[in-house]
mmCIF file of C-alpha atoms in Angstrom:
data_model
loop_
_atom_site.group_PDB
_atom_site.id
_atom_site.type_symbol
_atom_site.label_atom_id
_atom_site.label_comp_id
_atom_site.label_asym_id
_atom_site.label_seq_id
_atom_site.Cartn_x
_atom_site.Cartn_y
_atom_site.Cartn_z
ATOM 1 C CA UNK A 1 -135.400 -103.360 114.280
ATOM 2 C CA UNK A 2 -137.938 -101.319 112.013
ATOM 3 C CA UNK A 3 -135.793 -98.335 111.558
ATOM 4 C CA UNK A 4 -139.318 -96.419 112.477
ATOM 5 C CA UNK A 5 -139.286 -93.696 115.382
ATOM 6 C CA UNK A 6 -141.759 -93.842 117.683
ATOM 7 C CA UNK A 7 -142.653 -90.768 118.959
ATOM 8 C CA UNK A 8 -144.478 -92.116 122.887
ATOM 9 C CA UNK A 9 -145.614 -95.154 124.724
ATOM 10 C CA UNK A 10 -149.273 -94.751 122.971
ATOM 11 C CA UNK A 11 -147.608 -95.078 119.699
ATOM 12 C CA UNK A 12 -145.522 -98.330 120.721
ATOM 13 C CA UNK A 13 -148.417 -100.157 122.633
ATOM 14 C CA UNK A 14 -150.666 -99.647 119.043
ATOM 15 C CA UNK A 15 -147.468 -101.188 117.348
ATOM 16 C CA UNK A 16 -146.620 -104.125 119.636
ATOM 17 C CA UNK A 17 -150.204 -104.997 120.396
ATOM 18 C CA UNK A 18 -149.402 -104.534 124.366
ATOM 19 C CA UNK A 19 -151.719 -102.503 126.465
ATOM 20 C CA UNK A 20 -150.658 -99.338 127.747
ATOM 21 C CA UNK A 21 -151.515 -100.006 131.512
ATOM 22 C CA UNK A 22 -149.401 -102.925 131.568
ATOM 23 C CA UNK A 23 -146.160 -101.207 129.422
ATOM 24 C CA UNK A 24 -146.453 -98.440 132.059
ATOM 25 C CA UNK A 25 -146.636 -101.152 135.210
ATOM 26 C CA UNK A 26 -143.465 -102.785 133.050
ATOM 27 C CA UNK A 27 -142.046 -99.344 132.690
ATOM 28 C CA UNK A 28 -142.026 -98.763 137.001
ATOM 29 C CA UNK A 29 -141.196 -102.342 137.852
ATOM 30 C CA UNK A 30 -140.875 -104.929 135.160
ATOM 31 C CA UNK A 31 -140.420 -107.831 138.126
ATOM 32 C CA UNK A 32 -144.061 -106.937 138.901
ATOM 33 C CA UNK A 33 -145.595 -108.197 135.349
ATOM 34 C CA UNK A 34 -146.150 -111.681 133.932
ATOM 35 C CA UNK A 35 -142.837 -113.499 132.942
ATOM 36 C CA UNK A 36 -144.440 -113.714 129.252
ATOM 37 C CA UNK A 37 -145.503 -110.473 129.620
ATOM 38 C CA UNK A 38 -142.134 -109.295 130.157
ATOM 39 C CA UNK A 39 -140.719 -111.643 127.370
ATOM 40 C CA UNK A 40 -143.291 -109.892 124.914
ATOM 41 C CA UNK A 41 -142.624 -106.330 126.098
ATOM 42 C CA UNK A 42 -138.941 -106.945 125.433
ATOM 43 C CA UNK A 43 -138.632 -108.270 122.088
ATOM 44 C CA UNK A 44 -141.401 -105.444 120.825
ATOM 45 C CA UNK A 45 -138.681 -102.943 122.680
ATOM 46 C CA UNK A 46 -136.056 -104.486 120.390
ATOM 47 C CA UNK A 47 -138.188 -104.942 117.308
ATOM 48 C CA UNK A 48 -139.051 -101.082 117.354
ATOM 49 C CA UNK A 49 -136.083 -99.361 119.039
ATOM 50 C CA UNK A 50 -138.383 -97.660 121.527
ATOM 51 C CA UNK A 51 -136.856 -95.972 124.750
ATOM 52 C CA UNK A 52 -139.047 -94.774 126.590
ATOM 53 C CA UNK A 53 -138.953 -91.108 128.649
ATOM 54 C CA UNK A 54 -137.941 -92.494 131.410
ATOM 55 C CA UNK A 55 -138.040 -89.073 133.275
ATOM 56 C CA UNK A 56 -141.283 -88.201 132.523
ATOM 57 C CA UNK A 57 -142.291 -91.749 133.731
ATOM 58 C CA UNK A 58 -140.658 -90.680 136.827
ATOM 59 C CA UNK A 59 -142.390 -87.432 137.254
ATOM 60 C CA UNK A 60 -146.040 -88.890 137.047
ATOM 61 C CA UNK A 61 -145.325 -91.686 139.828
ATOM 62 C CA UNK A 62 -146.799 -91.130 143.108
ATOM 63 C CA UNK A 63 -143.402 -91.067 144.444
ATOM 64 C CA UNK A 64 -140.222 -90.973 142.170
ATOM 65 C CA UNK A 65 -137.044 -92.725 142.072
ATOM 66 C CA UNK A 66 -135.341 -89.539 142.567
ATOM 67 C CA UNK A 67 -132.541 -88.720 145.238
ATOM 68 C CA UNK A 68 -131.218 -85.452 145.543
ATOM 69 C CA UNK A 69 -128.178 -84.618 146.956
ATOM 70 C CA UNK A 70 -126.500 -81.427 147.783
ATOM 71 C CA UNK A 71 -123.188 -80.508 149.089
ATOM 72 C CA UNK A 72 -121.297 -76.996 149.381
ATOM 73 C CA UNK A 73 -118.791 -77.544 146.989
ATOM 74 C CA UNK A 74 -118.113 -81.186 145.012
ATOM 75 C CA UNK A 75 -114.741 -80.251 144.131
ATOM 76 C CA UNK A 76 -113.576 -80.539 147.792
ATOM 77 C CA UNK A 77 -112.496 -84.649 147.646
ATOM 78 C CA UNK A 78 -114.006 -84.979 151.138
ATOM 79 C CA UNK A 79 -117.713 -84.147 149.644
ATOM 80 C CA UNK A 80 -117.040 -86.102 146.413
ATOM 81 C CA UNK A 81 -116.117 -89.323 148.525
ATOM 82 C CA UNK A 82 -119.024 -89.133 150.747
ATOM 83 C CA UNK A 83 -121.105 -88.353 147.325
ATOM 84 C CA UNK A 84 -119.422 -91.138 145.521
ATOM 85 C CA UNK A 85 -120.663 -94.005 148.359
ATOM 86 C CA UNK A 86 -124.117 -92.279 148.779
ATOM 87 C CA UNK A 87 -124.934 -92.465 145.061
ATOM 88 C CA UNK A 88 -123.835 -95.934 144.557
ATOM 89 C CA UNK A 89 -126.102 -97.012 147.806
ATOM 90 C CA UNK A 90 -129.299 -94.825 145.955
ATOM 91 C CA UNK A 91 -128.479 -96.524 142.597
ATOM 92 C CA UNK A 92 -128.059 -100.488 144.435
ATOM 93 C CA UNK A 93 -131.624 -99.661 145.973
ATOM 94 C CA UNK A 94 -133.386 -98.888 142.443
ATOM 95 C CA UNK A 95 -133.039 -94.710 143.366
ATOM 96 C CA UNK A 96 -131.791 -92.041 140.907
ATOM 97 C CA UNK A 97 -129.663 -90.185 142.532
ATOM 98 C CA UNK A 98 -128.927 -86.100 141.174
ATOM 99 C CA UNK A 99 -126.527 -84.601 142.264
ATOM 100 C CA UNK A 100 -125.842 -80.613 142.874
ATOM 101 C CA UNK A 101 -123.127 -78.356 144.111
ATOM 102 C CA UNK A 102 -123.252 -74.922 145.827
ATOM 103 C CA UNK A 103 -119.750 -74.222 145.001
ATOM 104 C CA UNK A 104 -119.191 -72.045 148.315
ATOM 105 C CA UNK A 105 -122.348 -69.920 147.464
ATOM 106 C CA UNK A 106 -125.482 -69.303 148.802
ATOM 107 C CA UNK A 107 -127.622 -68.275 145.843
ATOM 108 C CA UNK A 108 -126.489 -71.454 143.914
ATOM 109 C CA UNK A 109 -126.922 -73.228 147.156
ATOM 110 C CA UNK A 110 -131.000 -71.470 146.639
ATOM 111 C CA UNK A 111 -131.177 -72.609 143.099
ATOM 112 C CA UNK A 112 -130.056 -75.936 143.543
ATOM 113 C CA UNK A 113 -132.617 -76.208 145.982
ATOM 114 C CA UNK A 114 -135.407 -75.160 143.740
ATOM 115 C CA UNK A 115 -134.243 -76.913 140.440
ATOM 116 C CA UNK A 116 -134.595 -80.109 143.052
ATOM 117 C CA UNK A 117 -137.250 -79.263 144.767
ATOM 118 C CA UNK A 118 -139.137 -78.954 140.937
ATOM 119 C CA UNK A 119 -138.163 -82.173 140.601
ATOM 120 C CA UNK A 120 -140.129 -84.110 142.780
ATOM 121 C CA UNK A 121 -137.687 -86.097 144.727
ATOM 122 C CA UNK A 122 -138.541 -88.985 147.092
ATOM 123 C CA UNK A 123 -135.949 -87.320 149.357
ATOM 124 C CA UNK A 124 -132.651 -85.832 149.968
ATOM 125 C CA UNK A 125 -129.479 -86.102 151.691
ATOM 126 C CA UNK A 126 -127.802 -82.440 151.824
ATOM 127 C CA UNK A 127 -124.699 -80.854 153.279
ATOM 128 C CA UNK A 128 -125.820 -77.159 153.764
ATOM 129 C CA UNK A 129 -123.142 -74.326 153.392
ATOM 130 C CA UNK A 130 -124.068 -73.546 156.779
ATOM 131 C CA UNK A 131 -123.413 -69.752 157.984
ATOM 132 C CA UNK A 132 -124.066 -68.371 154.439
ATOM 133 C CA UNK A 133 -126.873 -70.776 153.324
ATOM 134 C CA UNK A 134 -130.636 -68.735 153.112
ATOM 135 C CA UNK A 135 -131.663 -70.776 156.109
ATOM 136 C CA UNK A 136 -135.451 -69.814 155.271
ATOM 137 C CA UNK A 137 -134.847 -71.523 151.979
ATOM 138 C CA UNK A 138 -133.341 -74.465 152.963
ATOM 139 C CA UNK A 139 -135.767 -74.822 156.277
ATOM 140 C CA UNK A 140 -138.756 -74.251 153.566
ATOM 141 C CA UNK A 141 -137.194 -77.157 151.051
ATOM 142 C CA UNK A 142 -136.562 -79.737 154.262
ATOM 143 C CA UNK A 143 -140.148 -78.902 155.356
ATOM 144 C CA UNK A 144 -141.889 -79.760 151.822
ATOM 145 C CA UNK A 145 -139.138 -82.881 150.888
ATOM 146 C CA UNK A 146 -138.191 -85.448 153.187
ATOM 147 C CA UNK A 147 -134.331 -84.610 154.484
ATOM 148 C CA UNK A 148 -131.696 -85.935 156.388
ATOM 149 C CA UNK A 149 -128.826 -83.170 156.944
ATOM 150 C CA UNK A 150 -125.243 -84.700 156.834
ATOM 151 C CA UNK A 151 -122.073 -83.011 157.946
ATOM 152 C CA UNK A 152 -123.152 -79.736 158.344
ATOM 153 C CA UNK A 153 -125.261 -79.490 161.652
ATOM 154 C CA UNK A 154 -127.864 -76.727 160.502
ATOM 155 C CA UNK A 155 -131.266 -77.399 162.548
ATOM 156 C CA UNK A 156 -133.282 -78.663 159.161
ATOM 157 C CA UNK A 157 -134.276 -81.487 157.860
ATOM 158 C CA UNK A 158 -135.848 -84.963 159.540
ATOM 159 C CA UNK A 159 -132.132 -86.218 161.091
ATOM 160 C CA UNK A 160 -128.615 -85.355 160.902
ATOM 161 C CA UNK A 161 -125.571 -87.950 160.745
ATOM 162 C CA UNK A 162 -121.951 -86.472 160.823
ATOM 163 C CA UNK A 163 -119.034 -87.090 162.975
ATOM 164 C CA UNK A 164 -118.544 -86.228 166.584
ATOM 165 C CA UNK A 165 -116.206 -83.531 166.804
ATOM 166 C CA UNK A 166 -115.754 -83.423 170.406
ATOM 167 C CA UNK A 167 -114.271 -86.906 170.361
ATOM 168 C CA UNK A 168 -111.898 -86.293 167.230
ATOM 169 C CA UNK A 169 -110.603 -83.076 168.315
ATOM 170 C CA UNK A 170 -109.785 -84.753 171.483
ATOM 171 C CA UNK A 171 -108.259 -87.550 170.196
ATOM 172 C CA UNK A 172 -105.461 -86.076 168.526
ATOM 173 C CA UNK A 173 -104.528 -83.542 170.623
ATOM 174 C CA UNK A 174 -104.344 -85.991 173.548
ATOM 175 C CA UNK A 175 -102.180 -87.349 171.064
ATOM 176 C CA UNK A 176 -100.030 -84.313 170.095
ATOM 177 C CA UNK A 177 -99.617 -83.316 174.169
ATOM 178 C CA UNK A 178 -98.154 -87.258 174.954
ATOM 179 C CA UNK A 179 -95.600 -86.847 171.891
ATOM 180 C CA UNK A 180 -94.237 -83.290 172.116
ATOM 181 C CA UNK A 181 -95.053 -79.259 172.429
ATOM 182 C CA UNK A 182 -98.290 -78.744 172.725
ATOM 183 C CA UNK A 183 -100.366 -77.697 169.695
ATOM 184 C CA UNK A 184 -101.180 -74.353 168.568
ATOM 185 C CA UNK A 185 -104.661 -74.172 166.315
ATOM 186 C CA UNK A 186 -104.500 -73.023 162.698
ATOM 187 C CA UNK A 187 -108.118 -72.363 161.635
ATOM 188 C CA UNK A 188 -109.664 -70.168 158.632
ATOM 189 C CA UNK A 189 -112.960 -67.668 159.085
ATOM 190 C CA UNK A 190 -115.907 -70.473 159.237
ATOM 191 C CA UNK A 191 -117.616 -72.006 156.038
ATOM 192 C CA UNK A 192 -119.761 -74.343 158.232
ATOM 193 C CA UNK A 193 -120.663 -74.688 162.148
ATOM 194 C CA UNK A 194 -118.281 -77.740 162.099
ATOM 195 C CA UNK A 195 -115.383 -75.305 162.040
ATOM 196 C CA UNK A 196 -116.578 -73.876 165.266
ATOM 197 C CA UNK A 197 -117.018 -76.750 166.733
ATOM 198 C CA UNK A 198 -113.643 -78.198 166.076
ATOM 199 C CA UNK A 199 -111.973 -74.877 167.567
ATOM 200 C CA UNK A 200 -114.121 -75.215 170.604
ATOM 201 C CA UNK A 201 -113.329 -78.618 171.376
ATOM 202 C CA UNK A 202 -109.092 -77.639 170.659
ATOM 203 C CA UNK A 203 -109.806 -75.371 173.498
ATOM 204 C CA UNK A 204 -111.438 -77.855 175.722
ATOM 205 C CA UNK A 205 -109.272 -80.477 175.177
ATOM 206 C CA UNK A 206 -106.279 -78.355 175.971
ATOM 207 C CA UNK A 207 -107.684 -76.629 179.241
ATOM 208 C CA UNK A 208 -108.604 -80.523 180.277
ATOM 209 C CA UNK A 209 -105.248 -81.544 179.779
ATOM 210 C CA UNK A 210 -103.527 -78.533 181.697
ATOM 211 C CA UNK A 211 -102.482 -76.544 178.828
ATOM 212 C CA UNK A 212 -103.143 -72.430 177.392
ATOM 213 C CA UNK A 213 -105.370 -73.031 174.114
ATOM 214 C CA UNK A 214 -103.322 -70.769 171.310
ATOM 215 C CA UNK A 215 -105.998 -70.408 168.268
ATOM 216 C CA UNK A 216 -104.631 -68.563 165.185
ATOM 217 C CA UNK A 217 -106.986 -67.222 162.501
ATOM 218 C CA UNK A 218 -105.711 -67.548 158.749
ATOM 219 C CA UNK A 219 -106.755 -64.861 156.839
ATOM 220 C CA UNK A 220 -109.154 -65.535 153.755
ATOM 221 C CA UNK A 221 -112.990 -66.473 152.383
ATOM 222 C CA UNK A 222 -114.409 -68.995 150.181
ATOM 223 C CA UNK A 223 -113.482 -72.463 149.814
ATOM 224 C CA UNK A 224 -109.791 -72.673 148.295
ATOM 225 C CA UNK A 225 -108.521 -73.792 151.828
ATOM 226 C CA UNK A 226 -104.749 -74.896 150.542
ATOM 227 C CA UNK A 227 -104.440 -71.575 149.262
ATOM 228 C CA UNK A 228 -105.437 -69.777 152.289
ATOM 229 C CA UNK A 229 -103.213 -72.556 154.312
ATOM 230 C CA UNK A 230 -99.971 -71.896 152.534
ATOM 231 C CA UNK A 231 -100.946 -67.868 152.559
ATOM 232 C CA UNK A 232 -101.095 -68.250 156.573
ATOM 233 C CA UNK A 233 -98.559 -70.307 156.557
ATOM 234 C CA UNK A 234 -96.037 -68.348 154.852
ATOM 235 C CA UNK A 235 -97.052 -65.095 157.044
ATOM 236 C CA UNK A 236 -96.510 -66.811 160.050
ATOM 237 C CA UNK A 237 -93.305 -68.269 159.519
ATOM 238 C CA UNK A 238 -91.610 -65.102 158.084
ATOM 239 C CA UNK A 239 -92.121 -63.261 160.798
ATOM 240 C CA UNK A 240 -92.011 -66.096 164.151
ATOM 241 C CA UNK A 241 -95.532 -65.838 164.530
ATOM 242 C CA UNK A 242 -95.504 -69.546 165.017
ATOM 243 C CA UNK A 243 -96.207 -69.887 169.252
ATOM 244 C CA UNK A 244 -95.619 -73.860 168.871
ATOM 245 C CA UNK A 245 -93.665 -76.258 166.938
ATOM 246 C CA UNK A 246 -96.777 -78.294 166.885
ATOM 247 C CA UNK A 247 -99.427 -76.760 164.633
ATOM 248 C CA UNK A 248 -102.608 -79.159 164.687
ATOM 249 C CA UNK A 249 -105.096 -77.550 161.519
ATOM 250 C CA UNK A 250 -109.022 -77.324 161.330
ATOM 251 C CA UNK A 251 -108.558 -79.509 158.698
ATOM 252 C CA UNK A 252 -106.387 -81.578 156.077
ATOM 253 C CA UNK A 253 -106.877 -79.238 153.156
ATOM 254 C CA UNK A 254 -105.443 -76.009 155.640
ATOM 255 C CA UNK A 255 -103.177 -78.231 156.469
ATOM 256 C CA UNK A 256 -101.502 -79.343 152.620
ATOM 257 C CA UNK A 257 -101.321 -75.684 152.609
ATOM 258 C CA UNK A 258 -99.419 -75.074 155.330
ATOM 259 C CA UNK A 259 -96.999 -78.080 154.296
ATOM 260 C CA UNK A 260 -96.323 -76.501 151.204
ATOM 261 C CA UNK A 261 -95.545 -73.324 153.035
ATOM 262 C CA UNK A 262 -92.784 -75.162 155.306
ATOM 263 C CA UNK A 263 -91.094 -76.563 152.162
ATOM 264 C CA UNK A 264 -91.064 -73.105 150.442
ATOM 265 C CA UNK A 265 -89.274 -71.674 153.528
ATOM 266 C CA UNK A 266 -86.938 -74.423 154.079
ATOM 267 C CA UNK A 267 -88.616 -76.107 157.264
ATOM 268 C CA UNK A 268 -88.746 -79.788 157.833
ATOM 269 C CA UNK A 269 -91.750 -80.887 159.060
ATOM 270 C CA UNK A 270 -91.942 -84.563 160.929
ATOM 271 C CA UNK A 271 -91.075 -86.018 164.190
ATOM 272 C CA UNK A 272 -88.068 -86.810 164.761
ATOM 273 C CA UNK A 273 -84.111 -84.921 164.394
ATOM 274 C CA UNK A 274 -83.853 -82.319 161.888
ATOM 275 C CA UNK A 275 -87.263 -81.815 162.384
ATOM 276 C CA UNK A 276 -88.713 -78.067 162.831
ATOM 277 C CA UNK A 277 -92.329 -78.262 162.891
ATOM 278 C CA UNK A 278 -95.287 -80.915 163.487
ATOM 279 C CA UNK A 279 -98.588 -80.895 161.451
ATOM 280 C CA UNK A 280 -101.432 -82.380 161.750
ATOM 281 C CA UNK A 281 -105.004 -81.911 160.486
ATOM 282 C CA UNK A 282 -108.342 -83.000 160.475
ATOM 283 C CA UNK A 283 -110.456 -85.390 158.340
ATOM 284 C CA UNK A 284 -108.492 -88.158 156.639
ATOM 285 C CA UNK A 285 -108.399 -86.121 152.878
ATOM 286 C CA UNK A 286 -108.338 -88.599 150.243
ATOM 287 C CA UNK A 287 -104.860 -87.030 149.440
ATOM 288 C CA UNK A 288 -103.606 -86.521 152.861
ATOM 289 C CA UNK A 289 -101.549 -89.896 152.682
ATOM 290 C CA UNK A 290 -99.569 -88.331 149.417
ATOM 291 C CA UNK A 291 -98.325 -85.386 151.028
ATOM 292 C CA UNK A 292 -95.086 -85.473 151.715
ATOM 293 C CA UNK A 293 -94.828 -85.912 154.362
ATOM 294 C CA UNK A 294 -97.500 -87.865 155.003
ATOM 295 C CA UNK A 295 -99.919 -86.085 157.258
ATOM 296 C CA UNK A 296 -100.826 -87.176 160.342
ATOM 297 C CA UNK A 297 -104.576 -86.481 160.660
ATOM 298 C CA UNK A 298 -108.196 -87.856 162.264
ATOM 299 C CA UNK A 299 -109.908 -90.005 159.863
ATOM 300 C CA UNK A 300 -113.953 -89.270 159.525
ATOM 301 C CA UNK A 301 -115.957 -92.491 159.071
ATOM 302 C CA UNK A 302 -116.933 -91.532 155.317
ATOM 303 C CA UNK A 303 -118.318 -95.550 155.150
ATOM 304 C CA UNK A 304 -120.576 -95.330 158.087
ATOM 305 C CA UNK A 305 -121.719 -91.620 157.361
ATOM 306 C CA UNK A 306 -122.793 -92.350 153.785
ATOM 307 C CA UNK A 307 -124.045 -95.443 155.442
ATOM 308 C CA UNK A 308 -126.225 -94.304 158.144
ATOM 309 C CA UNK A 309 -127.047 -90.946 155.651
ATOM 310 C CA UNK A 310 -128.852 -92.874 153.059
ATOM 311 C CA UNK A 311 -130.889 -95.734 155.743
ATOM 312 C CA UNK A 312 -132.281 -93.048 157.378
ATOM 313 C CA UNK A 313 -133.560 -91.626 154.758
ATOM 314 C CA UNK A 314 -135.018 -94.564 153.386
ATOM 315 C CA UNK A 315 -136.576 -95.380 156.795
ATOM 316 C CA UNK A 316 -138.216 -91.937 156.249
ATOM 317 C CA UNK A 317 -139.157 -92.601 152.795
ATOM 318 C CA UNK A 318 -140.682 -96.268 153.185
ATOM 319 C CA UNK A 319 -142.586 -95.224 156.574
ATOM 320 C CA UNK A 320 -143.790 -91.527 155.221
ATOM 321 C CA UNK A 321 -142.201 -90.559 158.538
ATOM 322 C CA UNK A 322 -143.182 -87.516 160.546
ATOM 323 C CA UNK A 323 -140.970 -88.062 163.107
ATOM 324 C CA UNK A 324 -140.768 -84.486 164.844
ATOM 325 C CA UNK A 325 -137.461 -85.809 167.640
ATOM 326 C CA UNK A 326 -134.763 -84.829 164.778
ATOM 327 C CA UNK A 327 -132.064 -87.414 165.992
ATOM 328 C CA UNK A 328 -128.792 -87.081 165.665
ATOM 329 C CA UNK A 329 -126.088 -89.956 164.615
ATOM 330 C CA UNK A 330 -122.432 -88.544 165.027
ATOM 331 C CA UNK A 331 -119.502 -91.165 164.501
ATOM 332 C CA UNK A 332 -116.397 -91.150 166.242
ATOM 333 C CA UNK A 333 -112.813 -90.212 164.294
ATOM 334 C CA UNK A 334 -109.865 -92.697 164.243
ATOM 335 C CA UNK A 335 -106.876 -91.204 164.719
ATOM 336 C CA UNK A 336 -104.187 -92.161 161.673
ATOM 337 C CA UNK A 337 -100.247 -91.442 162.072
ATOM 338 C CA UNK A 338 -97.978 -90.888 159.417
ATOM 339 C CA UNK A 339 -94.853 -89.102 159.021
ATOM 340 C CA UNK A 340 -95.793 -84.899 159.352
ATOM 341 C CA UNK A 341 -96.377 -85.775 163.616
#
């Protein structure tokens, strides 16, 4: 090591006698020059202590390396999960995957967008807010970048993977009817069309099976469901409001929320003797097996959505697809029993 800085590539390829054409082919994809090329370019990198810019390497390829993702709000352990297996498949296939959150709003949702879009991805995998995204923002980004749309079902992007609703919904309150009272439906005002869809199919499933639908509507915005869960909660069991002992949620985080109210008014909530209320939820929360009790809940296939997510978007990417069919991949829910139904 020289101790000298090297201010760019131009200086190092003076100082290591290497041509600048091949350091940059090096730079891209070292596999692709001459083994004692390779050799040479490495000791010289060791000799001088050069590191290249690797982002502005990135920025004058054809195509970058660059992933984007987006999601409403990261803190939510359900997004950072599906993040978590979506960047390690971008970073396994040579892609560097950046990552951005809306947290719950729209004009950060915008600016996320743009900061990406400035970028120069390859392509991006995003989770729109939904309702309160600037559709003709994120309709102009999935236009200009190659997108696939995951979880949220806005009509952007080149394809959409998420899981199929219908079927989960289904699936546990089948469930809930075989094994006591029917459920009543604990949802919050909608953050994303999945929320309707997961009311709608609560309603379905119930008229199919013989039984009157009973949707209650928790008071509250933004994205701090357990709060909103144990607010609702607590309101409806101080004053009966309650029209079943069975209380199936929109999902798990509602649904810790409205455990923690039933311990703060004394309830027990399980199946069995001693029991007052049943709760169950949606989605398979990465902490839904530590409540206590455990919560009984419809696991999404995070594996297969990250999964299917990131191949399609690498189909798109490797063919320069302009596929105009949009398809859809939805994967069904497993249903998982613990101890809170």
């Amino acid at each position: 090591m020289t101790g000298r800085r090297i201010k760019n590539m131009d200086e190092f390829a003076k100082l290591s006698d290497i041509s600048r054409p091949t350091l940059s082919k090096y730079f891209n994809d070292a596999e692709s020059v001459r083994k004692s090329s390779r050799v040479k370019i490495e000791a010289a990198l060791e000799k001088f202590d050069y590191r290249p810019n690797m982002f502005a390497i990135n920025q004058n390829r054809k195509l970058t390396k660059t992933i984007g993702i987006v999601v409403p709000y990261l803190a939510d352990p359900f997004f950072s999960e599906i993040v978590r297996r979506i960047e390690r498949r971008c970073i396994d296939a040579g892609f560097w995957p950046v990552v951005f959150s809306a947290h719950g709003q729209k004009g950060l949702e915008s600016n996320a967008l743009a900061i990406l879009q400035s970028l120069r991805p390859a392509g991006a995998l995003i989770a729109p807010l939904g309702r309160h995204s600037d559709f003709e923002v994120v309709q102009q980004f999935t236009k200009e970048v190659p997108t696939v749309v995951f979880d949220s079902n806005v009509d952007v992007g080149r394809a959409f993977v998420g899981s199929n609703n219908s079927q989960s919904i289904g699936l546990i309150v089948d469930y809930l009817c075989r094994t006591g009272e029917p459920p009543c439906f604990l949802e919050m005002p909608p953050v994303n069309p999945n929320a309707n869809k997961r009311r709608d199919a609560y309603v379905q499933a119930m008229e199919r099976l013989g039984h009157d639908p009973q949707v209650l509507r928790a008071d509250g915005t933004g994205w701090e469901f357990e709060r909103i869960g144990l607010e609702a909660g607590m309101r409806l069991i101080t004053t009966r409001s309650l029209p079943s002992e069975t209380i199936l949620c929109s999902n798990d985080r509602l649904a810790i929320g409205l455990l923690a109210a039933a311990y703060q008014k004394g309830l027990r909530v399980g199946h069995g003797p001693g029991c007052a209320l049943r709760v169950a939820g949606h989605d398979d929360h990465p902490w839904s097996q530590f409540t206590c009790p455990p919560l009984t809940t419809v696991a999404q296939d995070f594996n297969a959505i990250a999964e299917k997510s990131v191949e399609t978007l690498f189909e798109i990417i490797k063919n320069n697809s302009t596929i105009t069919d949009r398809p859809e991949f939805v994967f069904d829910g497993r249903l998982v029993l613990r101890a809170s139904a």
